[in-house]
XYZ file of C-alpha atoms in Angstrom:
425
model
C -118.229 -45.294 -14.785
C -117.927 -47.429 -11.464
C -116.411 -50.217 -13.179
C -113.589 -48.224 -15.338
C -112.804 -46.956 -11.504
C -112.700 -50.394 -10.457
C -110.021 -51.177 -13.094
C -108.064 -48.453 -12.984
C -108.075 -49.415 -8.969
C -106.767 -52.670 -9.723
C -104.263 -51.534 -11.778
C -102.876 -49.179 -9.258
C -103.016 -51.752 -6.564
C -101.123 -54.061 -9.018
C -98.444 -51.431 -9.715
C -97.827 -50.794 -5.577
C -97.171 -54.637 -5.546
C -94.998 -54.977 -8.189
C -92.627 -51.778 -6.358
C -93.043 -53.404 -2.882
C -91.595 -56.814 -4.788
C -88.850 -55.158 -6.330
C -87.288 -53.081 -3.091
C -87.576 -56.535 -0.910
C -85.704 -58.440 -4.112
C -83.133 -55.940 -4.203
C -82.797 -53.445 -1.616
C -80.146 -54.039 1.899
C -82.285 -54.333 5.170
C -81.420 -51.911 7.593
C -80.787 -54.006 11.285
C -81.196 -52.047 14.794
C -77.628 -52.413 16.804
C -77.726 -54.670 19.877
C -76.725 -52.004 23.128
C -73.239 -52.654 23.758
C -73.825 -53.058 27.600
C -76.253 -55.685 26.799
C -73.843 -58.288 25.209
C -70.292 -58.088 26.040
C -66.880 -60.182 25.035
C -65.138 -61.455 28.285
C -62.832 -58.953 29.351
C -59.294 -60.235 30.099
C -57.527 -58.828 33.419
C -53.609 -59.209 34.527
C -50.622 -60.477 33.026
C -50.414 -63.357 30.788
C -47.386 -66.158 30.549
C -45.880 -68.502 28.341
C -46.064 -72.287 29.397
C -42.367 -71.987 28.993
C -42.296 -69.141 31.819
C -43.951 -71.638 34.114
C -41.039 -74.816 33.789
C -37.918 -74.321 35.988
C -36.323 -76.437 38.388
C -37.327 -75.650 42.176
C -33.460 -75.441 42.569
C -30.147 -76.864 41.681
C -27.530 -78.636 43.565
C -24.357 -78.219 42.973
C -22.393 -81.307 44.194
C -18.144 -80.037 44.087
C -16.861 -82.905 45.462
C -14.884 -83.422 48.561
C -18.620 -83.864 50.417
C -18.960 -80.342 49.108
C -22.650 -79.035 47.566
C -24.352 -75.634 47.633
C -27.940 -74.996 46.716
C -29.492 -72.785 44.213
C -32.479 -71.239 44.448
C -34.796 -69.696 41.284
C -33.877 -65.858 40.396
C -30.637 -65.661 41.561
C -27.870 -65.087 39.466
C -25.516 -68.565 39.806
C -28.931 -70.085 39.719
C -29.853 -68.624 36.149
C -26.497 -69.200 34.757
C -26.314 -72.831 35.223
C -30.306 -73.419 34.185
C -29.571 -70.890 30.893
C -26.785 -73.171 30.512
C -28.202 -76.542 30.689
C -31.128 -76.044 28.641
C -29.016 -74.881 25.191
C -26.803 -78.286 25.778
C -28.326 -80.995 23.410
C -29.372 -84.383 25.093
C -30.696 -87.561 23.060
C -30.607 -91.355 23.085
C -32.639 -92.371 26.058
C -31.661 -95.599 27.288
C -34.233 -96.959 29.926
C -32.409 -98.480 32.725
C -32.099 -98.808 36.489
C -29.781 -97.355 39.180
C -28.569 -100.818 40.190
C -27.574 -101.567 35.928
C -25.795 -98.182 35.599
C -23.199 -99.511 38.376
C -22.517 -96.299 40.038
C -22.658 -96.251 43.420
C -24.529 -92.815 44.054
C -23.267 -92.007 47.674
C -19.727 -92.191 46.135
C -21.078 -90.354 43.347
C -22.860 -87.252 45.128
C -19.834 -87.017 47.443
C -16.874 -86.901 45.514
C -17.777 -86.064 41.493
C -18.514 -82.978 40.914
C -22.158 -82.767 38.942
C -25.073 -80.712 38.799
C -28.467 -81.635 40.067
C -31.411 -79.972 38.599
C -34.569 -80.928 40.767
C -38.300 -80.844 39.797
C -40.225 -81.426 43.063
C -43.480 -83.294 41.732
C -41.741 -83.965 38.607
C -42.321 -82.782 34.729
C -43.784 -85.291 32.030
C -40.603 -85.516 29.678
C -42.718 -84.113 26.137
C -43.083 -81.027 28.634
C -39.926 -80.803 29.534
C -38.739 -80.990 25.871
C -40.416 -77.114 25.656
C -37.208 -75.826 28.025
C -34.668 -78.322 27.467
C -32.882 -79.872 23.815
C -33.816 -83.353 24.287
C -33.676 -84.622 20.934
C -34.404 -87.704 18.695
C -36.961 -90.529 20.097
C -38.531 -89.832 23.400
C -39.745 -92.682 25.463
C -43.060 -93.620 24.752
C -43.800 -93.911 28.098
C -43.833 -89.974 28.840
C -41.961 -90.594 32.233
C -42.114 -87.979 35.018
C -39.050 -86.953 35.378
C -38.183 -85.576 38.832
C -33.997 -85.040 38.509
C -31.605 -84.307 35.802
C -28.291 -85.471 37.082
C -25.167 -84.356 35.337
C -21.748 -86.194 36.517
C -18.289 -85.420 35.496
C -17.041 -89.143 35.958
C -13.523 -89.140 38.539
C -10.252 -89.059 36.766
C -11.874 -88.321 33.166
C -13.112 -86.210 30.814
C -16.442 -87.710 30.408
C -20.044 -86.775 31.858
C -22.785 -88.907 32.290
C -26.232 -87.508 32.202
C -29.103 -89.284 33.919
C -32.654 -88.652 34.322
C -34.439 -90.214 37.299
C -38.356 -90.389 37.155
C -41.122 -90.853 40.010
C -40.724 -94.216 39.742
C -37.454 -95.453 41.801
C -36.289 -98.349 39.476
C -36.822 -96.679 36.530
C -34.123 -94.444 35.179
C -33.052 -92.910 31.824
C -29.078 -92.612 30.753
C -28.602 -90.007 27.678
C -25.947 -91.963 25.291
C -24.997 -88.574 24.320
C -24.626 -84.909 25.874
C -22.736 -81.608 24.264
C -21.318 -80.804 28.201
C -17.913 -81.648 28.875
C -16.500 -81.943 32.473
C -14.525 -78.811 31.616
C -18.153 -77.324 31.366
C -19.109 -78.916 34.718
C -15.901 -77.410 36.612
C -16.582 -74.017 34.690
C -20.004 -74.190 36.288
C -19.042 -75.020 39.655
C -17.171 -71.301 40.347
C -19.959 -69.986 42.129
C -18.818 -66.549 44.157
C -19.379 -66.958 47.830
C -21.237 -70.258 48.233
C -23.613 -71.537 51.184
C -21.988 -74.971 52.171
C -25.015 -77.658 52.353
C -24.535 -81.038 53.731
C -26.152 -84.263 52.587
C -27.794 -85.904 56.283
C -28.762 -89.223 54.093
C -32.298 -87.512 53.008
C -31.285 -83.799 52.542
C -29.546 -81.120 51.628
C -29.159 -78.414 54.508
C -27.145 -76.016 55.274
C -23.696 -75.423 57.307
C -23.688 -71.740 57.174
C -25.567 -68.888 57.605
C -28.261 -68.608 55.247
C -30.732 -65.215 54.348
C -33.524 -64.413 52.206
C -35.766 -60.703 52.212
C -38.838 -61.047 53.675
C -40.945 -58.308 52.600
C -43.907 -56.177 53.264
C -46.177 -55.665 50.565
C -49.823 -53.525 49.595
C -52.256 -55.886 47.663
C -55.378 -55.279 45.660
C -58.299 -57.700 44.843
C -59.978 -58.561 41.692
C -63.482 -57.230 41.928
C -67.147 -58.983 41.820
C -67.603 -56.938 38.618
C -64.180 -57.071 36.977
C -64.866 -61.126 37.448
C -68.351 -61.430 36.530
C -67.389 -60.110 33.062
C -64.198 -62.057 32.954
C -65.875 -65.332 33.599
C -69.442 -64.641 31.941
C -70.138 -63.667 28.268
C -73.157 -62.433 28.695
C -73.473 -60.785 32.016
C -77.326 -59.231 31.846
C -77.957 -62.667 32.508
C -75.696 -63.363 35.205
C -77.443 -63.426 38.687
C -75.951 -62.797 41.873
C -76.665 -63.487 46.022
C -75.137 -63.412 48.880
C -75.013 -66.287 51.613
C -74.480 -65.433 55.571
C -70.747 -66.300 55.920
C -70.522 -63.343 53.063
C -69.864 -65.895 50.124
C -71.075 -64.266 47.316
C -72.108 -66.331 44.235
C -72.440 -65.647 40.488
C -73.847 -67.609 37.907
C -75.515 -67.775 34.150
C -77.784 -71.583 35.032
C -74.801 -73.193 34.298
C -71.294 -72.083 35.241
C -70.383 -70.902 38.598
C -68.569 -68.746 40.631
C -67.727 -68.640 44.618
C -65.943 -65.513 45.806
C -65.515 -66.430 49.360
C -64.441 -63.185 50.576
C -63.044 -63.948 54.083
C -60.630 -65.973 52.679
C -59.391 -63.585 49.432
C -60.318 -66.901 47.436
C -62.808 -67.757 44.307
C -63.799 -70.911 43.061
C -65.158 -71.249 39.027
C -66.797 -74.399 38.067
C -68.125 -75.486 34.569
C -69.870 -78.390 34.265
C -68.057 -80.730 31.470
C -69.879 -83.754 29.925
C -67.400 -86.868 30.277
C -65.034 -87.297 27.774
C -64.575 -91.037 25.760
C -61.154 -90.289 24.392
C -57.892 -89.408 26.211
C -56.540 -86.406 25.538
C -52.938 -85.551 26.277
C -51.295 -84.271 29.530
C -49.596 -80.943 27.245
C -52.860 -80.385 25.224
C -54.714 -79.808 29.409
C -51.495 -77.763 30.414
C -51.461 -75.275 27.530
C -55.333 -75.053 27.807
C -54.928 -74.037 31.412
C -52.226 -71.483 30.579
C -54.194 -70.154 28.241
C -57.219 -70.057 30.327
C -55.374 -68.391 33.309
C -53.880 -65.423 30.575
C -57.700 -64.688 29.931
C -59.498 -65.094 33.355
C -57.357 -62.959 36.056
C -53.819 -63.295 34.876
C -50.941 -64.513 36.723
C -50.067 -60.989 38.163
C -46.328 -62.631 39.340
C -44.253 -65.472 38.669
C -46.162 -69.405 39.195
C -44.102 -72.239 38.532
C -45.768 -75.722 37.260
C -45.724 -77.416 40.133
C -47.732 -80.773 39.884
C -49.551 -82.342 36.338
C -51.527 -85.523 36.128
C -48.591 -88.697 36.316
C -50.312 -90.991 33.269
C -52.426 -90.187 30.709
C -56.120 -90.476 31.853
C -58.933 -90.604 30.177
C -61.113 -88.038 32.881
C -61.047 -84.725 34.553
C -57.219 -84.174 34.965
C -55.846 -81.868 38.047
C -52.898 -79.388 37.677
C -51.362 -76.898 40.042
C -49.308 -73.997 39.487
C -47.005 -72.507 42.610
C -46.566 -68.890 43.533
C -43.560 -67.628 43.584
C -41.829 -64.092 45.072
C -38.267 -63.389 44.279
C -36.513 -66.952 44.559
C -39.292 -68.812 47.010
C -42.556 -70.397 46.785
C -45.131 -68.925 48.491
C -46.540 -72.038 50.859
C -49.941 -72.690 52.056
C -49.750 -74.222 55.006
C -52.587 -76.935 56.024
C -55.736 -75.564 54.153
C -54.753 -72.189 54.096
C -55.650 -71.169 50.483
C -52.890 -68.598 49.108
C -49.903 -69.027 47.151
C -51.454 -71.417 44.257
C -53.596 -71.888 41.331
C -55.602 -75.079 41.295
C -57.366 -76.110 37.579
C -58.640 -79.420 36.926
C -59.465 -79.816 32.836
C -61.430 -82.396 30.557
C -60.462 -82.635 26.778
C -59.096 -78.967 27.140
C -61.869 -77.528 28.963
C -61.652 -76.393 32.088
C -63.978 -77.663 34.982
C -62.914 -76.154 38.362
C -60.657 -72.763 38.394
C -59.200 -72.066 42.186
C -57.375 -68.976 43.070
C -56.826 -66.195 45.044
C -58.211 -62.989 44.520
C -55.198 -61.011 46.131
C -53.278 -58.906 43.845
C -49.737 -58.194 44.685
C -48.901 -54.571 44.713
C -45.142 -53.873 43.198
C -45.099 -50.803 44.537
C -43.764 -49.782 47.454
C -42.711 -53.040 48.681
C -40.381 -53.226 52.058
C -37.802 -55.715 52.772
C -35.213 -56.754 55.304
C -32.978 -59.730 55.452
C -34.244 -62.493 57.677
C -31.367 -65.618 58.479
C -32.904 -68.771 58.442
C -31.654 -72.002 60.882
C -28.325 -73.827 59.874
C -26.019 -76.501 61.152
C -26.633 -77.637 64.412
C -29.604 -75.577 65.122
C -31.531 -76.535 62.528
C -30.640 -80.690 63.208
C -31.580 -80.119 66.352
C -35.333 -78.420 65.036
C -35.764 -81.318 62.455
C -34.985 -83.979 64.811
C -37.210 -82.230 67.395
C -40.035 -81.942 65.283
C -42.860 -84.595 65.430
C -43.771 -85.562 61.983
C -40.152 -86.126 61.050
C -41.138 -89.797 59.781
C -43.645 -88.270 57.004
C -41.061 -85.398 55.784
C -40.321 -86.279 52.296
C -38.605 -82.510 51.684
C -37.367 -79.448 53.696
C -36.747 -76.441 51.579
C -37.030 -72.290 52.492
C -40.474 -70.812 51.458
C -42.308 -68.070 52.310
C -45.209 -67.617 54.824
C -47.642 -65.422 53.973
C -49.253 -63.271 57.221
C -52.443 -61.578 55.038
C -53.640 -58.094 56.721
C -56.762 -55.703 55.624
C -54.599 -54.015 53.039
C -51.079 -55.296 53.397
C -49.538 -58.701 53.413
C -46.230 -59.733 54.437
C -43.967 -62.905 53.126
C -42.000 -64.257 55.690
C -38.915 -66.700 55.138
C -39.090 -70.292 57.219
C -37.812 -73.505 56.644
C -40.443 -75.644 54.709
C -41.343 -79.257 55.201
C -43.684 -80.602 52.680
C -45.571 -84.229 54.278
C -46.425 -87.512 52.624
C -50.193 -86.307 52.513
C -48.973 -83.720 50.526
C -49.637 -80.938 53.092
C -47.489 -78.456 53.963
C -46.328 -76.717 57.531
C -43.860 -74.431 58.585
C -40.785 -75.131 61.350
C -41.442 -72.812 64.074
């Protein structure tokens, strides 16, 4: 009796393994969902941009002969005609060259042809400028910065020549062939109600009274949270403290992020193993862009403003310029506004600077301001002390930053041979 129990025991126990084999073998597993809050995608905040929204001349002279120019500055309507313009005429053979072999004398030149200037203050790599412009056929291999497109109607004829200077002064580019006629230049030159500039032997300044708004603005700022999720996939393991100057700092053990709230400013670094291999100056650019679109946003207009001048095989530094109607908005000394400062390796990104100030479109307040011209404003360059290191003088905006509203005030700009920036009181 015990041992028919036994079997039929064994039999049954057999049976339940044989069932428990068959519904692992071919049933679905049923998984638990991870809690949403728990593991989150980065979340992407303000406005994203096209690399092409970022490359445009910092302005346009327009040289009419006679010892006549005017200046153009971004936005404006004169200004966007002649750019629009420009960029749909087709440029190609690039003959390298220098400014003493194209035997032009350029003082003649910029005083009595009539041309168009378009100037790039730290200067574009030429493969980036072929994203805005039809510059066609063979590029130079070099990948020249190019700092000025100059386009002359040549005296007494129906010709143009079309020259591209670089950052280096004895190197040069003529195009050996251009669709823009002189009739095209002349067309271009009927600008309604022009500022006279002069040309003092350095730069271009004004004769006659010159105005931009100046406006009064509300701001926001971008958030500890809104950031901590923008910058950190996973932020239940994101830690946070606070030092005593009220910098408050974020990170995951190995990216890291700065808010440094006195001065509306963050800094974002990620550690990046070096890099063998070069990796090319557009390849960094559109990575930034792209990095900007989905960590804070451009929230305005930036221009490119300064990219790496060779190819380098390192960490490679790029800054983008704030902009508000047709000015830059300047930092002057160390102030930190008015930029966005990225420095990539192979397309990753290594250091992220910005500020955390928000423009506010509505409700903005403006009045005209008029700027120095003529003799007044001679008189304030000559007077000023650093004269000998001014390598440009151009109208920006100063921004005066308040608990909740900022203003941008027009002033003459000089930029410095350090780079640096200041204001002509």
């Amino acid at each position: 009796m015990i041992d028919k129990l036994k079997t039929w025991l064994l039999v049954l126990l057999v049976g339940l393994s044989l069932v428990q084999t068959y519904y692992l073998s071919y049933s679905s597993p049923k998984f638990d969902p991870l809690v949403q809050q728990d593991y989150v995608k980065t979340d992407p905040i303000g406005t994203q941009a096209k690399l092409e929204d970022l490359l445009f001349a910092d302005q346009i002279v327009l040289h009419m002969g006679n010892q006549a120019h005017t200046v153009l500055y971004p936005n404006t309507a004169a200004y966007n005609q002649v750019l629009d313009s420009v960029k749909q005429r087709t440029l190609s053979g690039f003959r390298k060259t220098t400014v003493s072999a194209l035997n032009m004398n350029m003082d003649e030149v910029r005083g009595k042809q009539q041309g168009i200037e378009l100037s790039f203050r730290d200067g574009v790599p030429i493969t980036i400028l072929q994203r805005i412009m039809q510059l066609k056929g063979d590029l130079p291999s070099d990948n020249d910065i190019i700092t000025r497109i100059w386009i002359i109607a040549r005296e007494a004829k129906d010709e143009v020549r079309t020259i591209l200077f670089t950052d280096t002064a004895s190197t040069v580019y003529e195009v050996q062939k251009a669709d823009i006629s002189a009739k095209d230049i002349e067309r271009l030159m009927a600008v309604e109600n022009p500022v006279p500039y002069k040309y003092d032997g350095e730069f271009y300044l004004p004769t006659k009274p010159l105005s931009f708004p100046s406006y009064r603005l509300a701001y926001t700022q971008f958030t500890g949270d809104q950031l901590k999720r923008t910058f950190f996939v996973d932020p239940a393991i994101t830690r946070n403290l606070s030092e005593w100057d009220g910098t408050e700092i974020y990170t995951d053990a190995k990216r890291g992020l700065q808010l440094k709230n006195d001065q509306h400013w963050l800094i974002y670094s990620d550690p990046v193993a070096p890099a063998d291999s070069k990796i090319d100056v557009q390849d960094n650019l559109i990575s930034a862009v792209q990095f900007v679109n989905q960590h804070g946003g451009w929230n305005g207009l930036y221009g490119v403003q300064k990219v790496p001048q060779r190819l380098l095989p390192v960490n490679q530094a790029f800054l983008f310029r704030q902009y508000y109607g047709s000015l830059p908005v300047i930092n002057q000394h160390s102030d930190n506004i008015g930029f966005i400062k990225m420095v990539l390796q192979k397309g990753i990104v290594s250091t992220y600077e910005r500020s955390t100030i928000i423009p506010d479109s509505q409700g903005v307040t403006s009045r005209e301001v008029a700027l120095k011209y003529g003799e007044e404003l001679d008189a304030k360059l000559n007077q000023y002390s650093k004269k000998n290191a001014v390598i440009s003088i151009f109208p920006g905006y100063r921004p005066i930053i308040g608990d909740q509203k900022m203003e941008l005030v027009p002033a003459w700009t000089v930029e410095l041979r350090d780079g640096t920036y200041e204001f002509l009181e």
